[in-house]
Coordinates of C-alpha atoms (C1' of nucleotides) in Angstrom, one line a residue:
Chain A
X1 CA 37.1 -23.7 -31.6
X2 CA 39.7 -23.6 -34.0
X3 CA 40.5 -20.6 -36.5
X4 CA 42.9 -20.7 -39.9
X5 CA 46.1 -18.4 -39.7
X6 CA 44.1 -15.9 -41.8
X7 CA 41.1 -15.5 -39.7
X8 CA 43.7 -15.1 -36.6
X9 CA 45.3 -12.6 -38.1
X10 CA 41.9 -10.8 -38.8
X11 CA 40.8 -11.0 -35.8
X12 CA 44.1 -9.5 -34.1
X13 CA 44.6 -6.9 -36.3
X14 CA 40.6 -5.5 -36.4
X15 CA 41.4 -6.1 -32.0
X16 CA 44.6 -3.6 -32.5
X17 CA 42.4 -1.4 -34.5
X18 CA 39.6 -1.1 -31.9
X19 CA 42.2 0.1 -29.4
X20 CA 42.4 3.3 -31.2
X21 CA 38.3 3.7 -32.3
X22 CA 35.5 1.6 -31.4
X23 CA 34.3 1.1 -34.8
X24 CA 36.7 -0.2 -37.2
X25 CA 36.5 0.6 -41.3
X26 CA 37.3 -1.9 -44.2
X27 CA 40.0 0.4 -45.1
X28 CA 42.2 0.6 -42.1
X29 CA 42.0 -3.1 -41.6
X30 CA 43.1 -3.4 -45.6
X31 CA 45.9 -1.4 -44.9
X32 CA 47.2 -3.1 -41.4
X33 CA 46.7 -6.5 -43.3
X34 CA 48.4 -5.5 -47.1
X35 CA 45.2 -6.5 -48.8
X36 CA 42.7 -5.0 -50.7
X37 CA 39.2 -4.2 -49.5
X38 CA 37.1 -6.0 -51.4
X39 CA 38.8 -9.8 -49.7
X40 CA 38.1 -8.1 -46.6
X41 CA 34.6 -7.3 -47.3
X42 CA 34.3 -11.0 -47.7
X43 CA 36.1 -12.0 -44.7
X44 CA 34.1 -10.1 -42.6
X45 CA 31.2 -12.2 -43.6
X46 CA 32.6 -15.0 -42.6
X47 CA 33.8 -13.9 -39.4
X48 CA 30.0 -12.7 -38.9
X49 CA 29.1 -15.9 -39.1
X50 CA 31.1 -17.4 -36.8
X51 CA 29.5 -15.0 -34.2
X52 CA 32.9 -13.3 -33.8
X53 CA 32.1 -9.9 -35.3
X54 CA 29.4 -7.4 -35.1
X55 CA 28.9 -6.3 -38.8
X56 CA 26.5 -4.2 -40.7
X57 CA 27.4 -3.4 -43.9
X58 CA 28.6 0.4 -45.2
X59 CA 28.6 1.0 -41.0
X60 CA 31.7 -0.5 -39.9
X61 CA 32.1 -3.6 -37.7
X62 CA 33.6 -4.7 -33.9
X63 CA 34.6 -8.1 -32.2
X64 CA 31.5 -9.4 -30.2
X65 CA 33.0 -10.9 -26.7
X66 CA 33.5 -14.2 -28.4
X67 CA 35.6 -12.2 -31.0
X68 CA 37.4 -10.4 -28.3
X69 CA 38.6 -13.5 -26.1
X70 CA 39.9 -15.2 -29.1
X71 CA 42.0 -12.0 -30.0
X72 CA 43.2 -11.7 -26.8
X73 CA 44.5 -14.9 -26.6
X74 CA 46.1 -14.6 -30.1
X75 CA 47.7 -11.7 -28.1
X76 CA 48.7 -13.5 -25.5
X77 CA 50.6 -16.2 -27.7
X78 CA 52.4 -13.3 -29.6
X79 CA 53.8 -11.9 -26.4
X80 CA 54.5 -14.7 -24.7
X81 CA 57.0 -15.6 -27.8
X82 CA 58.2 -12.0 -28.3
X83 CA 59.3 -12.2 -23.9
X84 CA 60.8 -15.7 -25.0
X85 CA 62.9 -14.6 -27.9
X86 CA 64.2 -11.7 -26.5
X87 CA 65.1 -13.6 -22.9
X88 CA 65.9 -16.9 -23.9
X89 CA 67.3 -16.9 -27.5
X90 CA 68.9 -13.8 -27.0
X91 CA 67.1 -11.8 -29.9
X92 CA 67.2 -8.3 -30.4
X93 CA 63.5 -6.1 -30.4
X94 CA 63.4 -5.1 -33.5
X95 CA 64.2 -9.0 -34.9
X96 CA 61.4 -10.3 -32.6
X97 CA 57.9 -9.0 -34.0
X98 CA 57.6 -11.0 -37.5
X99 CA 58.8 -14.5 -36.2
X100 CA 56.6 -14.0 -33.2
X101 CA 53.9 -13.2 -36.1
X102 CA 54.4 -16.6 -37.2
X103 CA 55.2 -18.6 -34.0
X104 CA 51.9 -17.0 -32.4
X105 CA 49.4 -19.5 -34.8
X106 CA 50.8 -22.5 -32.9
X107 CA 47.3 -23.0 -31.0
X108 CA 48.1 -25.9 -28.8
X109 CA 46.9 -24.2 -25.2
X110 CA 49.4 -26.6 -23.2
X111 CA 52.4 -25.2 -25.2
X112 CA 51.3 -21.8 -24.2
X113 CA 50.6 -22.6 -20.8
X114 CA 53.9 -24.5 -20.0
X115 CA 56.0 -21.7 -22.2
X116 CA 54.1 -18.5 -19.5
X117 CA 55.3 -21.0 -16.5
X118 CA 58.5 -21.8 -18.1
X119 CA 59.1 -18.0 -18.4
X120 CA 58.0 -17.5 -14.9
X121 CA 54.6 -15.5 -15.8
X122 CA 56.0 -12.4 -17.4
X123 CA 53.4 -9.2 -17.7
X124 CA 55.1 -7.1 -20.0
X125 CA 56.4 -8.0 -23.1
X126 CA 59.8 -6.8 -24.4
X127 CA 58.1 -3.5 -26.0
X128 CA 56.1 -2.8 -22.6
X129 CA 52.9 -4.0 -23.5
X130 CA 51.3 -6.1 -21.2
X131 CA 50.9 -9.9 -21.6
X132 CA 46.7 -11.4 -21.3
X133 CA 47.1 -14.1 -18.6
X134 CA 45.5 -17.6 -18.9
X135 CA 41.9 -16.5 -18.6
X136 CA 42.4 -13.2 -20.7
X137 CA 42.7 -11.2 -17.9
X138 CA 45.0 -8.0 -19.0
X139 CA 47.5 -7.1 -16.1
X140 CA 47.5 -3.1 -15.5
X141 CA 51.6 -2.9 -15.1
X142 CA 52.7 0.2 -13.4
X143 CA 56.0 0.9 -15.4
X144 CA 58.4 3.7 -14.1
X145 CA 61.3 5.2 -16.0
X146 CA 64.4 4.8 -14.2
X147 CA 65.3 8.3 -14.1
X148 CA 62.2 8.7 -12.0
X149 CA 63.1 5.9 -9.5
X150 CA 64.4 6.7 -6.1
X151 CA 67.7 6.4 -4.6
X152 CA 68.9 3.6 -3.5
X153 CA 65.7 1.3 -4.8
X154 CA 66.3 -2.3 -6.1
X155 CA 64.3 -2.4 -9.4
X156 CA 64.2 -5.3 -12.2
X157 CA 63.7 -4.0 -16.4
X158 CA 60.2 -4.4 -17.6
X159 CA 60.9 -3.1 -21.2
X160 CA 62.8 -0.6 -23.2
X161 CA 61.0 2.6 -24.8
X162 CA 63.3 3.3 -27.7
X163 CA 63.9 0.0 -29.4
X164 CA 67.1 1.7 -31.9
X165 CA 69.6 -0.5 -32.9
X166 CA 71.9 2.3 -31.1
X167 CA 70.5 1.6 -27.8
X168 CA 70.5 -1.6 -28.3
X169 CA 74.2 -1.3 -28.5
X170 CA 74.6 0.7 -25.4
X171 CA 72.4 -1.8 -23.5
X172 CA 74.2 -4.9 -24.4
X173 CA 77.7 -3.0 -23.2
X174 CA 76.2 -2.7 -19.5
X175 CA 74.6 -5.8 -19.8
X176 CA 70.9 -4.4 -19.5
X177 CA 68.2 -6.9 -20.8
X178 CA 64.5 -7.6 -20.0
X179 CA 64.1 -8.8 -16.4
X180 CA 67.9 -7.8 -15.1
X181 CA 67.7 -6.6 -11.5
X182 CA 69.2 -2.9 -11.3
X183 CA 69.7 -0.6 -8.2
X184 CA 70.0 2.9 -8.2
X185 CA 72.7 4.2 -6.5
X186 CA 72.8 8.1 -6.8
X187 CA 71.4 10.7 -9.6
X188 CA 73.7 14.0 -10.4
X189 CA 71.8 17.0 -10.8
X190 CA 74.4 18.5 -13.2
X191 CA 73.3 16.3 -16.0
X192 CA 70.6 14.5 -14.7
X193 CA 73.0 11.2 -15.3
X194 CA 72.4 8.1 -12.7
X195 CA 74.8 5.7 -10.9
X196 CA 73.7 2.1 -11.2
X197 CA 74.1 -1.3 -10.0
X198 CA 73.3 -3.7 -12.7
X199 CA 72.9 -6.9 -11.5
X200 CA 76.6 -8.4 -10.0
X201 CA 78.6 -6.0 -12.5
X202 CA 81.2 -3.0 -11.2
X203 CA 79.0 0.1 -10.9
X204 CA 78.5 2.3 -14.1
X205 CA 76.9 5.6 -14.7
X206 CA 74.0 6.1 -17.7
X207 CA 73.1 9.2 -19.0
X208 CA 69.6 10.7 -18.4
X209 CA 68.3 9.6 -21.9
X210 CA 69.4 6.5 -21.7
X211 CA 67.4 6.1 -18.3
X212 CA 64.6 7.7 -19.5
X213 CA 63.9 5.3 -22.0
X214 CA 64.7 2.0 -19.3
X215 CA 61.1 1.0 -17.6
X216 CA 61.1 -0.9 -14.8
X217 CA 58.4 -2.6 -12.6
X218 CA 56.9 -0.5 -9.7
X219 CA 53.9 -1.1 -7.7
Chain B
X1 CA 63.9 -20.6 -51.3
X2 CA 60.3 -20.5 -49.1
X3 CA 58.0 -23.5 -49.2
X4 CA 54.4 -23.7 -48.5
X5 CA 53.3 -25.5 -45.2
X6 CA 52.1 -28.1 -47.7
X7 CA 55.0 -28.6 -49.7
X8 CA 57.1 -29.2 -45.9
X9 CA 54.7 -31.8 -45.3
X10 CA 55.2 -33.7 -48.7
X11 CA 58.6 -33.6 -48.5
X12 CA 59.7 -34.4 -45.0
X13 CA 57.2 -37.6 -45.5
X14 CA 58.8 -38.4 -48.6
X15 CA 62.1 -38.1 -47.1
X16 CA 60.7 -40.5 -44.1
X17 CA 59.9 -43.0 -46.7
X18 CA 63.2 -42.6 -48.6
X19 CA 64.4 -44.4 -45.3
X20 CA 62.9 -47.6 -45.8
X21 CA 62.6 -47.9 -49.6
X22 CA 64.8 -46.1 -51.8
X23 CA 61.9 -45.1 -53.9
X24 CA 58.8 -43.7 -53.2
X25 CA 55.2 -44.7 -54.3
X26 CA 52.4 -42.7 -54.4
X27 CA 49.9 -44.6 -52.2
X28 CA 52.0 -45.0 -49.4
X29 CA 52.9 -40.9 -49.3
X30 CA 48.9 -40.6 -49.6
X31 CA 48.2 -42.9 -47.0
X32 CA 51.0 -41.2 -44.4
X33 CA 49.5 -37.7 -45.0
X34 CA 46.2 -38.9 -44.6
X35 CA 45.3 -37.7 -48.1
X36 CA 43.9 -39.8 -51.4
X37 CA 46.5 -40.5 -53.8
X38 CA 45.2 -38.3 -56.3
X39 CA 46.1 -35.4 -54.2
X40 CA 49.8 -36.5 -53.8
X41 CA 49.8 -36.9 -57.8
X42 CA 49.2 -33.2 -58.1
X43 CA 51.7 -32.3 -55.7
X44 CA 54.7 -34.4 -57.0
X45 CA 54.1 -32.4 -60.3
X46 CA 54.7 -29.0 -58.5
X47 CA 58.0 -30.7 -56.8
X48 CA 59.5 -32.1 -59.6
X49 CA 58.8 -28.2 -61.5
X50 CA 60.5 -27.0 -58.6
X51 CA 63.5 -29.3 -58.6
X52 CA 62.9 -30.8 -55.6
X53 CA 61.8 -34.6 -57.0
X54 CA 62.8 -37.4 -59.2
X55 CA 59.7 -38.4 -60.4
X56 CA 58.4 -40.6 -63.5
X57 CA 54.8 -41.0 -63.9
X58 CA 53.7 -44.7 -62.7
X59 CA 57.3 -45.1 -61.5
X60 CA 58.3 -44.0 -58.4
X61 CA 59.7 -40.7 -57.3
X62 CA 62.8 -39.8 -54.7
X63 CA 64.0 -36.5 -53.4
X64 CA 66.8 -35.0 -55.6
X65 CA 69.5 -33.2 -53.6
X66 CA 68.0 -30.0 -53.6
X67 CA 64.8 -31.8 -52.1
X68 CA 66.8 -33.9 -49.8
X69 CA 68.7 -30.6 -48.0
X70 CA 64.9 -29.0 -47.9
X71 CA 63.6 -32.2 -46.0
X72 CA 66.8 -32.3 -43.6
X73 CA 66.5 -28.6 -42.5
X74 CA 62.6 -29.4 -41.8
X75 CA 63.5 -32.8 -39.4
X76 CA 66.3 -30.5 -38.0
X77 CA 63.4 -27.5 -36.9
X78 CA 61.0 -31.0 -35.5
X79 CA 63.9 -32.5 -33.4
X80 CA 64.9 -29.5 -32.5
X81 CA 61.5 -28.1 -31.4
X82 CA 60.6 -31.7 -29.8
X83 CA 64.1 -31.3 -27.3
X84 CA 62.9 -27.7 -26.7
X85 CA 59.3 -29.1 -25.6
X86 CA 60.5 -32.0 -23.5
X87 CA 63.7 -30.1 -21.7
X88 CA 62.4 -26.8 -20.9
X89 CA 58.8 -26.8 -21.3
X90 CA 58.8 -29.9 -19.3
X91 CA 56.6 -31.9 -21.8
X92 CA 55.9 -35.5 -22.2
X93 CA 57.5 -37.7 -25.0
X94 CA 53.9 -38.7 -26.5
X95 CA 52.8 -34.9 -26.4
X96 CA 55.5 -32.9 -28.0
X97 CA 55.3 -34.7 -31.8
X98 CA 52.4 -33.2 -33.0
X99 CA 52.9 -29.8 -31.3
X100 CA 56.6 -29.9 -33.0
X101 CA 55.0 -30.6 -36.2
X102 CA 53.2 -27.3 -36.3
X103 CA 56.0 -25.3 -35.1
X104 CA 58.7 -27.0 -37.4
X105 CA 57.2 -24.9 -39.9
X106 CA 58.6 -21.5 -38.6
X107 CA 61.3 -21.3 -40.8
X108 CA 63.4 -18.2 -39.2
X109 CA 67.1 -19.4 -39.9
X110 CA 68.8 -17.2 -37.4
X111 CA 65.6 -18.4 -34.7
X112 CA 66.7 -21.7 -35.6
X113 CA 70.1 -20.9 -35.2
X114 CA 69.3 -19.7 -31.4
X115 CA 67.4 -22.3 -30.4
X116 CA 70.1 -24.6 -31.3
X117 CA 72.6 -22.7 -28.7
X118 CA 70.4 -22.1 -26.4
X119 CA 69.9 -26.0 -26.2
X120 CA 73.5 -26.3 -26.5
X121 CA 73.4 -27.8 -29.5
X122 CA 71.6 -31.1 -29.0
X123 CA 72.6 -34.1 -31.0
X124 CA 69.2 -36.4 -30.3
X125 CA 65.9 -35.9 -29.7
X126 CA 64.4 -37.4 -27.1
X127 CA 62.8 -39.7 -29.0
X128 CA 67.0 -40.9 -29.7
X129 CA 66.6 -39.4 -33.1
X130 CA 70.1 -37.7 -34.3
X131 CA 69.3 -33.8 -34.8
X132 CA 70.8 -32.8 -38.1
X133 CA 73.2 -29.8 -37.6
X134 CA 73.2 -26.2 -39.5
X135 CA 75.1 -28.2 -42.5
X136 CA 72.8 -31.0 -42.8
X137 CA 75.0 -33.3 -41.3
X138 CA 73.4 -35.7 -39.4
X139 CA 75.4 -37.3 -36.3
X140 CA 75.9 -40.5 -35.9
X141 CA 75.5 -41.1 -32.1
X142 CA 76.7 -43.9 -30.0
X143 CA 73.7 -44.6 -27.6
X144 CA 74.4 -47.7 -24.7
X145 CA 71.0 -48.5 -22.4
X146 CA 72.2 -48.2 -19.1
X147 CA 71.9 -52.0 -18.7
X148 CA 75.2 -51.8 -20.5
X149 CA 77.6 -49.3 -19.3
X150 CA 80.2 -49.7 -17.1
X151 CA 80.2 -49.5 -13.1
X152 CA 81.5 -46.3 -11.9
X153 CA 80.9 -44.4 -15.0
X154 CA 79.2 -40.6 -15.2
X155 CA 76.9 -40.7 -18.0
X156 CA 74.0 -38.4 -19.3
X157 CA 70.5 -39.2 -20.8
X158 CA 70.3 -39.2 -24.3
X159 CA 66.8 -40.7 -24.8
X160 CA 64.2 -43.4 -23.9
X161 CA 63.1 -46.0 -25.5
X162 CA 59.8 -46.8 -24.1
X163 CA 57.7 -43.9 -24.1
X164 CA 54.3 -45.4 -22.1
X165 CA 52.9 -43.1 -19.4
X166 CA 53.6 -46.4 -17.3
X167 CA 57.4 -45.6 -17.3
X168 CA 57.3 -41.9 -17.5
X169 CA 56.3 -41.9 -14.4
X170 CA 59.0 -44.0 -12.9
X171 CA 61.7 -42.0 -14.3
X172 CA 59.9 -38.8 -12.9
X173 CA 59.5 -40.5 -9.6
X174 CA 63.9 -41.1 -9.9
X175 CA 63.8 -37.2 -11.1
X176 CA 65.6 -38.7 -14.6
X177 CA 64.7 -36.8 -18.1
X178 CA 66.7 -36.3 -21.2
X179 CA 70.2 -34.4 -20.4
X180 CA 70.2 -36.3 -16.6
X181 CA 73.4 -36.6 -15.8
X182 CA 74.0 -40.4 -13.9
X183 CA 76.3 -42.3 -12.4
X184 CA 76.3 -46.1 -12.2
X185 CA 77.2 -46.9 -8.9
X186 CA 76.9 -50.6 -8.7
X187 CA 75.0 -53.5 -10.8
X188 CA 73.4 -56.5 -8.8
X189 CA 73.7 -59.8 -11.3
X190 CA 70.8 -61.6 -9.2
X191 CA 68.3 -59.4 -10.6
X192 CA 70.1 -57.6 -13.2
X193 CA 69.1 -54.3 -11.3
X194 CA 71.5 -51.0 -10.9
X195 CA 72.2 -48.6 -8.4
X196 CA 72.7 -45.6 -9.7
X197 CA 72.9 -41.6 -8.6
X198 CA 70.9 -39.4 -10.1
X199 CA 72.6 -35.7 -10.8
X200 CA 72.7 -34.4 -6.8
X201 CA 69.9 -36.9 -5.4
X202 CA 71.0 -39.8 -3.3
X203 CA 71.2 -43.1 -4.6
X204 CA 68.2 -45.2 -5.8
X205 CA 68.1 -48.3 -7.6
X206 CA 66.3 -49.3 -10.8
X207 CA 65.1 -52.6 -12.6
X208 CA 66.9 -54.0 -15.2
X209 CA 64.3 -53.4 -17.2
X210 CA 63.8 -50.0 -16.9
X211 CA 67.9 -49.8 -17.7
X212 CA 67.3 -51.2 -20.6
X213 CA 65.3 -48.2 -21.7
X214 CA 67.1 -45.6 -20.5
X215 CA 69.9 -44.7 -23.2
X216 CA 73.2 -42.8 -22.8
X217 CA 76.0 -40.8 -24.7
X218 CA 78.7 -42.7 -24.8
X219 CA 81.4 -41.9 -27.3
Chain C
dT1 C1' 48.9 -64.9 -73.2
dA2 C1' 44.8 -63.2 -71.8
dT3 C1' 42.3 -61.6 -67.8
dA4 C1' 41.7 -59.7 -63.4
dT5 C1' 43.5 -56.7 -59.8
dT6 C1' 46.0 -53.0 -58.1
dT7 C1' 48.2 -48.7 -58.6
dT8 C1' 48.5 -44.4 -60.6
dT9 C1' 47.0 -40.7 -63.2
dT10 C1' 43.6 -37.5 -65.5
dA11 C1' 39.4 -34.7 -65.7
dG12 C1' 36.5 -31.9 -63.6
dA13 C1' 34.5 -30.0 -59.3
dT14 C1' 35.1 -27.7 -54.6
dT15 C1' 36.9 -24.7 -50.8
dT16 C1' 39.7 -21.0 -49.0
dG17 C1' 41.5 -16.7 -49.7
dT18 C1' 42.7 -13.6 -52.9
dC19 C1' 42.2 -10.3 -56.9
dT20 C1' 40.2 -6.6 -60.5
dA21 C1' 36.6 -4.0 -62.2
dA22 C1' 32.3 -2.2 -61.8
dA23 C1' 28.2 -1.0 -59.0
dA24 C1' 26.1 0.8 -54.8
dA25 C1' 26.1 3.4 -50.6
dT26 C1' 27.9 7.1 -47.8
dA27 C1' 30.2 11.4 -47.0
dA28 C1' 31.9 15.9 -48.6
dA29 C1' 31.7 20.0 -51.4
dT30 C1' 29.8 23.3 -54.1
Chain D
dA1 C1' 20.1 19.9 -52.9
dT2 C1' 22.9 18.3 -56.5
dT3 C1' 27.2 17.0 -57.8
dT4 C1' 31.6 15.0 -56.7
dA5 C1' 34.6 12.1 -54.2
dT6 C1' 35.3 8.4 -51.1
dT7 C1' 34.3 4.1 -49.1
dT8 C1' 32.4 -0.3 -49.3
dT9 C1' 30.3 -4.0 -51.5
dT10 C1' 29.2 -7.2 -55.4
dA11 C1' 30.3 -10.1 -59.3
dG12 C1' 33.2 -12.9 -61.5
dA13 C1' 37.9 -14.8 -62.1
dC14 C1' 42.1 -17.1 -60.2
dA15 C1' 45.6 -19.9 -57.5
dA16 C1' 46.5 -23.6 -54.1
dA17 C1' 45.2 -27.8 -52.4
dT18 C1' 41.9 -30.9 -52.1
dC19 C1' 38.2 -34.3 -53.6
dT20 C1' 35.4 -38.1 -56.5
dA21 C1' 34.9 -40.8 -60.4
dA22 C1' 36.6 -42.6 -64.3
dA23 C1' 40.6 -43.8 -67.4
dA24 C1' 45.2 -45.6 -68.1
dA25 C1' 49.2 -48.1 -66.9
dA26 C1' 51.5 -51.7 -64.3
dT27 C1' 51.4 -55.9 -61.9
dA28 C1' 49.6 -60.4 -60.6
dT29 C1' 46.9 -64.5 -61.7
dA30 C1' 45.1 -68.1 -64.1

DNA sequence: TATATTTTTTAGATTTGTCTAAAAATAAAT
DNA sequence: ATTTATTTTTAGACAAATCTAAAAAATATA
């Protein structure tokens, strides 16, 4: 089945919202999407219809499980892109989010296929949240800050915490992105600061904030 | 200046037309967009209020500059997109056009912008289409089929003319796709056929017909 | 030149998604 | 338990893009 950009965006957004209550109210979902109430009193209906919401009027409303696979896969498509920006094209987090917004309507389920292999199957997205595979199964990543990684441990970037244009900086200089391979070579106590090994580069040492904002896989 | 997904449509199929007949007539736009020409009336009125078209009712109509930059930036983002789908994604030629169709509508500049370089800045599609550049200049290429280039020469895949399953999966089976670099080892005037190595593969030999359908850079 | 045919345009209706303003239901406060 | 405030829904209008059916203009034919 095939939905209009509006209805996708709908759909995603009233998903998000669930994450934080079960129930979701017209207001909230007014507010997430810049529209009034009233057009999403009437939206609701429709999505009703379609058997993708539960709805009773004045009581709030949730995705049925029909509802809840096509979000996830609208979710899937938006972080997919947002992995593919950041690591391909070179884009910066903060740029990412609104083209990904658009690029994410782009339904055709071969692109989105061939675009997760071409990526090599990515879990986390660039802002650490975890990418729905093909069958909208969510992957339960176990992310550790690199200040709590042990010596001498070969470790590769899953996202970054503080997405500041200031870190951003300070990331580019040691040449840590999304997916580069890091070793830890030794943390001083004084300061909590932390010799590493970022990819082939000359050894550097990061501060302690710096690494506790740097997440990396760990199983 | 943004334009509806709509609008793109009209105007990169009236700038497709422009190729054949200097002007445009309304049936002929209708019948390309799979519309009724009292739809495409309509439109051309919004165009021409926005500057974008030279039209006089029962007349004709052709883009005006303005319109004509518009429609260049819009087959820039669809060549681009289609190289994109094919080179990295691993596509097929008769796949990626209707995907690239939806996603030529993205209009990010600076995600054009890094697709570009991350493709290295392409010059033809694989369908042998020149890709405009940032400027709207479009390149002229100089494409030779195989059949005709020179023995010992190192060439690299530009496009392919034929684009039938039949011979996609010959030039899969030789490991050949668009950016392949080539070198023409030896050509056999019994049969017209060509030895040639593919990029780090050993030597193989192809009919003279499929070397007629394989074209090249070649400056 | 008059008539027939084709092409193009107008007029008015429809669909999708939106809005404002007012009414109805629910929740909060006295 | 009323009154007040908030939230949600209805009713009716609007803009974008489309359609059908009929009128107008241009072209072709006799």
């Amino acid at each position: 089945m095939n939905f209009s950009i509006t209805e996708e965006n709908y759909i995603k957004n009233i998903y998000h919202l669930q994450q934080q209550s079960e129930l979701v109210n017209t207001n909230s979902l007014a507010y997430e999407l810049h529209t009034k109430p009233a057009s999403v009193t009437d939206m609701l209906k429709k999505l009703q219809i379609k058997n993708l919401l539960d709805y009773e009027k004045y009581k709030g409303f949730r995705l049925t499980n029909k509802g809840n696979k096509v979000a996830i896969n609208i979710v899937r498509r938006h972080r997919l892109w947002e992995f593919f920006l950041v690591t391909k094209l070179g884009f910066e987090w903060d740029k990412v989010h609104s083209i990904a917004e658009e690029l994410e309507h782009v339904s055709n389920q071969e692109l989105i296929q061939k675009l997760d292999r071409f990526l090599n199957h990515p879990q986390i997205d660039p802002h650490g949240d975890p990418i729905p595979d093909g069958n909208g199964k969510i992957p339960i990543i176990h992310q550790l800050s690199i200040a709590d990684v042990a010596e001498k441990k070969k470790v590769m970037v899953s996202s970054v915490a503080n997405q500041s244009p200031a870190i951003l900086e300070l990331l580019n200089h040691y040449h840590i992105n999304i997916g580069t391979e890091i070793k830890i070579n030794q943390r001083f106590s004084f300061d909590g600061s932390i010799e590493i090994k970022v990819g082939k580069y000359a050894a550097c040492t990061i501060s302690e904030l710096v690494a506790k904002n740097i997440f990396v896989y760990h199983d």
